[in-house]
Amino acid sequence: MGEGEQVLVVDGVCVSFSGRPVLDGVSFGVRAGEFYGLIGSNGSGKTTLLRTILGFQTTVAGSIRISGAGKKALVGYVPQKILLDPYLPLRARDVVSLGLDGHRLGLPLFSGRQRHTVDRVLKAVEAEGFADQRVGELSGGQQQRVLIAHALVRDPQLLLLDEPLANLDMRSAAGIVALLRRLCVEHRIAVLLSAHDMNPLLPVMDRIVYLANGHAASGSTDEVVRSEVLSRLYGYHIDVVRVHGRILVVAAGSQDEIRTAIGRDPAHVAQIP
């Protein structure tokens, strides 16, 4: 992909469930080699949007365009909440290998070239040290690296991740974020990662797509995470508070109330998300 070329264009997408709008006129673009955070509270439509991009969910209106749509394996996907049985008789490298030929029954026999590809991707995600361990016995952070390798094994131009930081401790989450940023820069992969909390992504995020009330705003963090922008999305007044390098998005309340809450404990502030 060329420098700054758009890999994904979402244009006026509307999705409804049983007549209830879930996404309403969502528009944004994703460029090669950039890291995008898809931010929104639980139920805001993040997973629905990712499924729509993948073609698993039909739209009522709007369009989605992916560069080179005729090519195979253009998009890599790490779904939400995969639970791996500790007794599952698959090694980490076996899971990655399934990304090459997982549509066939059974574990296929791979050529030397395919084994080299798997080893290369395992090394790229820093998982070669546990490549031959049972995947169900790995830590949450290690499993997430294996799932990312599985999504990358066919060299996609766009990587979609649905809440990959959920249930990870802070150290593991920071490691995954740093890994994805490196992949972004070194391999020119466009990354779109959904999360309910933007703060772990602030050091690496090039742009943000913020979902609320079925609508979206996109741009740099400074452009989007502002009181007037988020108030328009939510349909009521929102305050944006920056404290100790973190961003808190809080429901309407007097500035005195917000300052008092932060003075006691930032956790007392109702964050959305």
PDB file of N, CA and C in Angstrom, residues 138-196:
ATOM      1  N   LEU A 138      -1.369 -21.485  27.810  1.00  0.00           N
ATOM      2  CA  LEU A 138      -0.677 -20.202  27.760  1.00  0.00           C
ATOM      3  C   LEU A 138      -1.424 -19.149  28.558  1.00  0.00           C
ATOM      4  N   SER A 139      -0.731 -18.091  28.954  1.00  0.00           N
ATOM      5  CA  SER A 139      -1.373 -16.967  29.637  1.00  0.00           C
ATOM      6  C   SER A 139      -2.266 -16.209  28.657  1.00  0.00           C
ATOM      7  N   GLY A 140      -3.080 -15.316  29.188  1.00  0.00           N
ATOM      8  CA  GLY A 140      -3.969 -14.535  28.336  1.00  0.00           C
ATOM      9  C   GLY A 140      -3.212 -13.705  27.318  1.00  0.00           C
ATOM     10  N   GLY A 141      -2.127 -13.066  27.754  1.00  0.00           N
ATOM     11  CA  GLY A 141      -1.335 -12.260  26.838  1.00  0.00           C
ATOM     12  C   GLY A 141      -0.668 -13.095  25.764  1.00  0.00           C
ATOM     13  N   GLN A 142      -0.177 -14.304  26.141  1.00  0.00           N
ATOM     14  CA  GLN A 142       0.444 -15.195  25.167  1.00  0.00           C
ATOM     15  C   GLN A 142      -0.593 -15.695  24.155  1.00  0.00           C
ATOM     16  N   GLN A 143      -1.767 -16.056  24.638  1.00  0.00           N
ATOM     17  CA  GLN A 143      -2.824 -16.491  23.722  1.00  0.00           C
ATOM     18  C   GLN A 143      -3.195 -15.384  22.742  1.00  0.00           C
ATOM     19  N   GLN A 144      -3.232 -14.151  23.224  1.00  0.00           N
ATOM     20  CA  GLN A 144      -3.582 -13.043  22.337  1.00  0.00           C
ATOM     21  C   GLN A 144      -2.538 -12.880  21.237  1.00  0.00           C
ATOM     22  N   ARG A 145      -1.270 -13.082  21.556  1.00  0.00           N
ATOM     23  CA  ARG A 145      -0.217 -13.015  20.545  1.00  0.00           C
ATOM     24  C   ARG A 145      -0.396 -14.117  19.494  1.00  0.00           C
ATOM     25  N   VAL A 146      -0.787 -15.309  19.939  1.00  0.00           N
ATOM     26  CA  VAL A 146      -1.015 -16.409  19.005  1.00  0.00           C
ATOM     27  C   VAL A 146      -2.188 -16.099  18.082  1.00  0.00           C
ATOM     28  N   LEU A 147      -3.258 -15.531  18.624  1.00  0.00           N
ATOM     29  CA  LEU A 147      -4.420 -15.187  17.811  1.00  0.00           C
ATOM     30  C   LEU A 147      -4.084 -14.079  16.811  1.00  0.00           C
ATOM     31  N   ILE A 148      -3.237 -13.143  17.216  1.00  0.00           N
ATOM     32  CA  ILE A 148      -2.794 -12.101  16.287  1.00  0.00           C
ATOM     33  C   ILE A 148      -1.960 -12.723  15.172  1.00  0.00           C
ATOM     34  N   ALA A 149      -1.075 -13.664  15.529  1.00  0.00           N
ATOM     35  CA  ALA A 149      -0.278 -14.353  14.508  1.00  0.00           C
ATOM     36  C   ALA A 149      -1.177 -15.112  13.539  1.00  0.00           C
ATOM     37  N   HIS A 150      -2.209 -15.771  14.063  1.00  0.00           N
ATOM     38  CA  HIS A 150      -3.175 -16.476  13.209  1.00  0.00           C
ATOM     39  C   HIS A 150      -3.814 -15.519  12.204  1.00  0.00           C
ATOM     40  N   ALA A 151      -4.134 -14.305  12.661  1.00  0.00           N
ATOM     41  CA  ALA A 151      -4.764 -13.320  11.774  1.00  0.00           C
ATOM     42  C   ALA A 151      -3.783 -12.743  10.756  1.00  0.00           C
ATOM     43  N   LEU A 152      -2.488 -12.780  11.077  1.00  0.00           N
ATOM     44  CA  LEU A 152      -1.472 -12.170  10.216  1.00  0.00           C
ATOM     45  C   LEU A 152      -0.835 -13.134   9.228  1.00  0.00           C
ATOM     46  N   VAL A 153      -1.094 -14.430   9.367  1.00  0.00           N
ATOM     47  CA  VAL A 153      -0.297 -15.414   8.654  1.00  0.00           C
ATOM     48  C   VAL A 153      -0.452 -15.321   7.138  1.00  0.00           C
ATOM     49  N   ARG A 154      -1.526 -14.700   6.655  1.00  0.00           N
ATOM     50  CA  ARG A 154      -1.710 -14.550   5.204  1.00  0.00           C
ATOM     51  C   ARG A 154      -1.470 -13.109   4.753  1.00  0.00           C
ATOM     52  N   ASP A 155      -0.699 -12.385   5.558  1.00  0.00           N
ATOM     53  CA  ASP A 155      -0.230 -11.036   5.203  1.00  0.00           C
ATOM     54  C   ASP A 155      -1.359 -10.075   4.814  1.00  0.00           C
ATOM     55  N   PRO A 156      -2.315  -9.852   5.715  1.00  0.00           N
ATOM     56  CA  PRO A 156      -3.399  -8.904   5.413  1.00  0.00           C
ATOM     57  C   PRO A 156      -2.896  -7.466   5.405  1.00  0.00           C
ATOM     58  N   GLN A 157      -3.644  -6.609   4.734  1.00  0.00           N
ATOM     59  CA  GLN A 157      -3.338  -5.184   4.741  1.00  0.00           C
ATOM     60  C   GLN A 157      -4.072  -4.462   5.858  1.00  0.00           C
ATOM     61  N   LEU A 158      -5.152  -5.070   6.365  1.00  0.00           N
ATOM     62  CA  LEU A 158      -5.981  -4.485   7.414  1.00  0.00           C
ATOM     63  C   LEU A 158      -6.178  -5.517   8.509  1.00  0.00           C
ATOM     64  N   LEU A 159      -5.929  -5.130   9.752  1.00  0.00           N
ATOM     65  CA  LEU A 159      -6.101  -6.008  10.893  1.00  0.00           C
ATOM     66  C   LEU A 159      -7.169  -5.435  11.808  1.00  0.00           C
ATOM     67  N   LEU A 160      -8.242  -6.209  12.021  1.00  0.00           N
ATOM     68  CA  LEU A 160      -9.343  -5.820  12.895  1.00  0.00           C
ATOM     69  C   LEU A 160      -9.253  -6.636  14.179  1.00  0.00           C
ATOM     70  N   LEU A 161      -9.355  -5.961  15.318  1.00  0.00           N
ATOM     71  CA  LEU A 161      -9.282  -6.649  16.609  1.00  0.00           C
ATOM     72  C   LEU A 161     -10.434  -6.190  17.483  1.00  0.00           C
ATOM     73  N   ASP A 162     -11.195  -7.151  18.000  1.00  0.00           N
ATOM     74  CA  ASP A 162     -12.375  -6.849  18.814  1.00  0.00           C
ATOM     75  C   ASP A 162     -12.043  -7.049  20.289  1.00  0.00           C
ATOM     76  N   GLU A 163     -11.835  -5.947  21.004  1.00  0.00           N
ATOM     77  CA  GLU A 163     -11.550  -5.951  22.441  1.00  0.00           C
ATOM     78  C   GLU A 163     -10.412  -6.907  22.810  1.00  0.00           C
ATOM     79  N   PRO A 164      -9.257  -6.804  22.158  1.00  0.00           N
ATOM     80  CA  PRO A 164      -8.160  -7.734  22.478  1.00  0.00           C
ATOM     81  C   PRO A 164      -7.528  -7.497  23.847  1.00  0.00           C
ATOM     82  N   LEU A 165      -7.782  -6.335  24.467  1.00  0.00           N
ATOM     83  CA  LEU A 165      -7.175  -6.027  25.760  1.00  0.00           C
ATOM     84  C   LEU A 165      -8.056  -6.437  26.929  1.00  0.00           C
ATOM     85  N   ALA A 166      -9.280  -6.867  26.637  1.00  0.00           N
ATOM     86  CA  ALA A 166     -10.195  -7.268  27.709  1.00  0.00           C
ATOM     87  C   ALA A 166      -9.605  -8.453  28.473  1.00  0.00           C
ATOM     88  N   ASN A 167      -9.704  -8.394  29.776  1.00  0.00           N
ATOM     89  CA  ASN A 167      -9.270  -9.476  30.670  1.00  0.00           C
ATOM     90  C   ASN A 167      -7.749  -9.662  30.722  1.00  0.00           C
ATOM     91  N   LEU A 168      -6.992  -8.696  30.185  1.00  0.00           N
ATOM     92  CA  LEU A 168      -5.535  -8.752  30.317  1.00  0.00           C
ATOM     93  C   LEU A 168      -5.090  -7.826  31.440  1.00  0.00           C
ATOM     94  N   ASP A 169      -4.023  -8.214  32.145  1.00  0.00           N
ATOM     95  CA  ASP A 169      -3.475  -7.306  33.140  1.00  0.00           C
ATOM     96  C   ASP A 169      -2.788  -6.148  32.418  1.00  0.00           C
ATOM     97  N   MET A 170      -2.446  -5.107  33.180  1.00  0.00           N
ATOM     98  CA  MET A 170      -1.922  -3.883  32.571  1.00  0.00           C
ATOM     99  C   MET A 170      -0.629  -4.144  31.791  1.00  0.00           C
ATOM    100  N   ARG A 171       0.241  -4.972  32.338  1.00  0.00           N
ATOM    101  CA  ARG A 171       1.519  -5.248  31.666  1.00  0.00           C
ATOM    102  C   ARG A 171       1.291  -5.977  30.350  1.00  0.00           C
ATOM    103  N   SER A 172       0.418  -7.004  30.356  1.00  0.00           N
ATOM    104  CA  SER A 172       0.143  -7.750  29.131  1.00  0.00           C
ATOM    105  C   SER A 172      -0.528  -6.870  28.091  1.00  0.00           C
ATOM    106  N   ALA A 173      -1.478  -6.033  28.543  1.00  0.00           N
ATOM    107  CA  ALA A 173      -2.169  -5.131  27.615  1.00  0.00           C
ATOM    108  C   ALA A 173      -1.189  -4.161  26.971  1.00  0.00           C
ATOM    109  N   ALA A 174      -0.274  -3.605  27.771  1.00  0.00           N
ATOM    110  CA  ALA A 174       0.717  -2.676  27.224  1.00  0.00           C
ATOM    111  C   ALA A 174       1.608  -3.377  26.215  1.00  0.00           C
ATOM    112  N   GLY A 175       1.953  -4.647  26.468  1.00  0.00           N
ATOM    113  CA  GLY A 175       2.764  -5.402  25.529  1.00  0.00           C
ATOM    114  C   GLY A 175       2.069  -5.635  24.204  1.00  0.00           C
ATOM    115  N   ILE A 176       0.765  -5.936  24.259  1.00  0.00           N
ATOM    116  CA  ILE A 176      -0.007  -6.148  23.032  1.00  0.00           C
ATOM    117  C   ILE A 176      -0.122  -4.854  22.241  1.00  0.00           C
ATOM    118  N   VAL A 177      -0.366  -3.748  22.919  1.00  0.00           N
ATOM    119  CA  VAL A 177      -0.476  -2.453  22.245  1.00  0.00           C
ATOM    120  C   VAL A 177       0.847  -2.095  21.563  1.00  0.00           C
ATOM    121  N   ALA A 178       1.963  -2.280  22.264  1.00  0.00           N
ATOM    122  CA  ALA A 178       3.267  -1.976  21.679  1.00  0.00           C
ATOM    123  C   ALA A 178       3.565  -2.872  20.487  1.00  0.00           C
ATOM    124  N   LEU A 179       3.186  -4.147  20.581  1.00  0.00           N
ATOM    125  CA  LEU A 179       3.378  -5.078  19.473  1.00  0.00           C
ATOM    126  C   LEU A 179       2.605  -4.633  18.238  1.00  0.00           C
ATOM    127  N   LEU A 180       1.340  -4.280  18.426  1.00  0.00           N
ATOM    128  CA  LEU A 180       0.506  -3.867  17.293  1.00  0.00           C
ATOM    129  C   LEU A 180       1.036  -2.586  16.661  1.00  0.00           C
ATOM    130  N   ARG A 181       1.521  -1.677  17.495  1.00  0.00           N
ATOM    131  CA  ARG A 181       2.093  -0.448  16.942  1.00  0.00           C
ATOM    132  C   ARG A 181       3.326  -0.758  16.084  1.00  0.00           C
ATOM    133  N   ARG A 182       4.158  -1.668  16.560  1.00  0.00           N
ATOM    134  CA  ARG A 182       5.347  -2.028  15.792  1.00  0.00           C
ATOM    135  C   ARG A 182       4.962  -2.671  14.458  1.00  0.00           C
ATOM    136  N   LEU A 183       3.974  -3.565  14.471  1.00  0.00           N
ATOM    137  CA  LEU A 183       3.512  -4.197  13.236  1.00  0.00           C
ATOM    138  C   LEU A 183       2.987  -3.149  12.252  1.00  0.00           C
ATOM    139  N   CYS A 184       2.285  -2.175  12.820  1.00  0.00           N
ATOM    140  CA  CYS A 184       1.755  -1.063  12.021  1.00  0.00           C
ATOM    141  C   CYS A 184       2.876  -0.366  11.258  1.00  0.00           C
ATOM    142  N   VAL A 185       3.906  -0.005  11.987  1.00  0.00           N
ATOM    143  CA  VAL A 185       4.988   0.800  11.420  1.00  0.00           C
ATOM    144  C   VAL A 185       5.870  -0.025  10.493  1.00  0.00           C
ATOM    145  N   GLU A 186       6.259  -1.216  10.942  1.00  0.00           N
ATOM    146  CA  GLU A 186       7.229  -2.004  10.186  1.00  0.00           C
ATOM    147  C   GLU A 186       6.635  -2.666   8.957  1.00  0.00           C
ATOM    148  N   HIS A 187       5.367  -3.071   9.030  1.00  0.00           N
ATOM    149  CA  HIS A 187       4.763  -3.828   7.937  1.00  0.00           C
ATOM    150  C   HIS A 187       3.668  -3.062   7.190  1.00  0.00           C
ATOM    151  N   ARG A 188       3.472  -1.796   7.546  1.00  0.00           N
ATOM    152  CA  ARG A 188       2.475  -0.946   6.876  1.00  0.00           C
ATOM    153  C   ARG A 188       1.076  -1.543   6.963  1.00  0.00           C
ATOM    154  N   ILE A 189       0.784  -2.209   8.066  1.00  0.00           N
ATOM    155  CA  ILE A 189      -0.548  -2.765   8.285  1.00  0.00           C
ATOM    156  C   ILE A 189      -1.423  -1.702   8.925  1.00  0.00           C
ATOM    157  N   ALA A 190      -2.633  -1.559   8.432  1.00  0.00           N
ATOM    158  CA  ALA A 190      -3.604  -0.688   9.089  1.00  0.00           C
ATOM    159  C   ALA A 190      -4.283  -1.477  10.204  1.00  0.00           C
ATOM    160  N   VAL A 191      -4.293  -0.924  11.420  1.00  0.00           N
ATOM    161  CA  VAL A 191      -4.871  -1.599  12.585  1.00  0.00           C
ATOM    162  C   VAL A 191      -6.104  -0.827  13.049  1.00  0.00           C
ATOM    163  N   LEU A 192      -7.218  -1.541  13.218  1.00  0.00           N
ATOM    164  CA  LEU A 192      -8.435  -0.975  13.805  1.00  0.00           C
ATOM    165  C   LEU A 192      -8.788  -1.842  15.003  1.00  0.00           C
ATOM    166  N   LEU A 193      -8.588  -1.288  16.201  1.00  0.00           N
ATOM    167  CA  LEU A 193      -8.735  -2.030  17.450  1.00  0.00           C
ATOM    168  C   LEU A 193      -9.871  -1.450  18.262  1.00  0.00           C
ATOM    169  N   SER A 194     -10.831  -2.294  18.649  1.00  0.00           N
ATOM    170  CA  SER A 194     -11.946  -1.808  19.459  1.00  0.00           C
ATOM    171  C   SER A 194     -11.629  -1.955  20.938  1.00  0.00           C
ATOM    172  N   ALA A 195     -12.070  -0.974  21.708  1.00  0.00           N
ATOM    173  CA  ALA A 195     -11.844  -0.971  23.159  1.00  0.00           C
ATOM    174  C   ALA A 195     -12.867  -0.047  23.801  1.00  0.00           C
ATOM    175  N   HIS A 196     -13.193  -0.307  25.060  1.00  0.00           N
ATOM    176  CA  HIS A 196     -14.095   0.595  25.771  1.00  0.00           C
ATOM    177  C   HIS A 196     -13.326   1.701  26.484  1.00  0.00           C
TER     178      HIS A 196
END
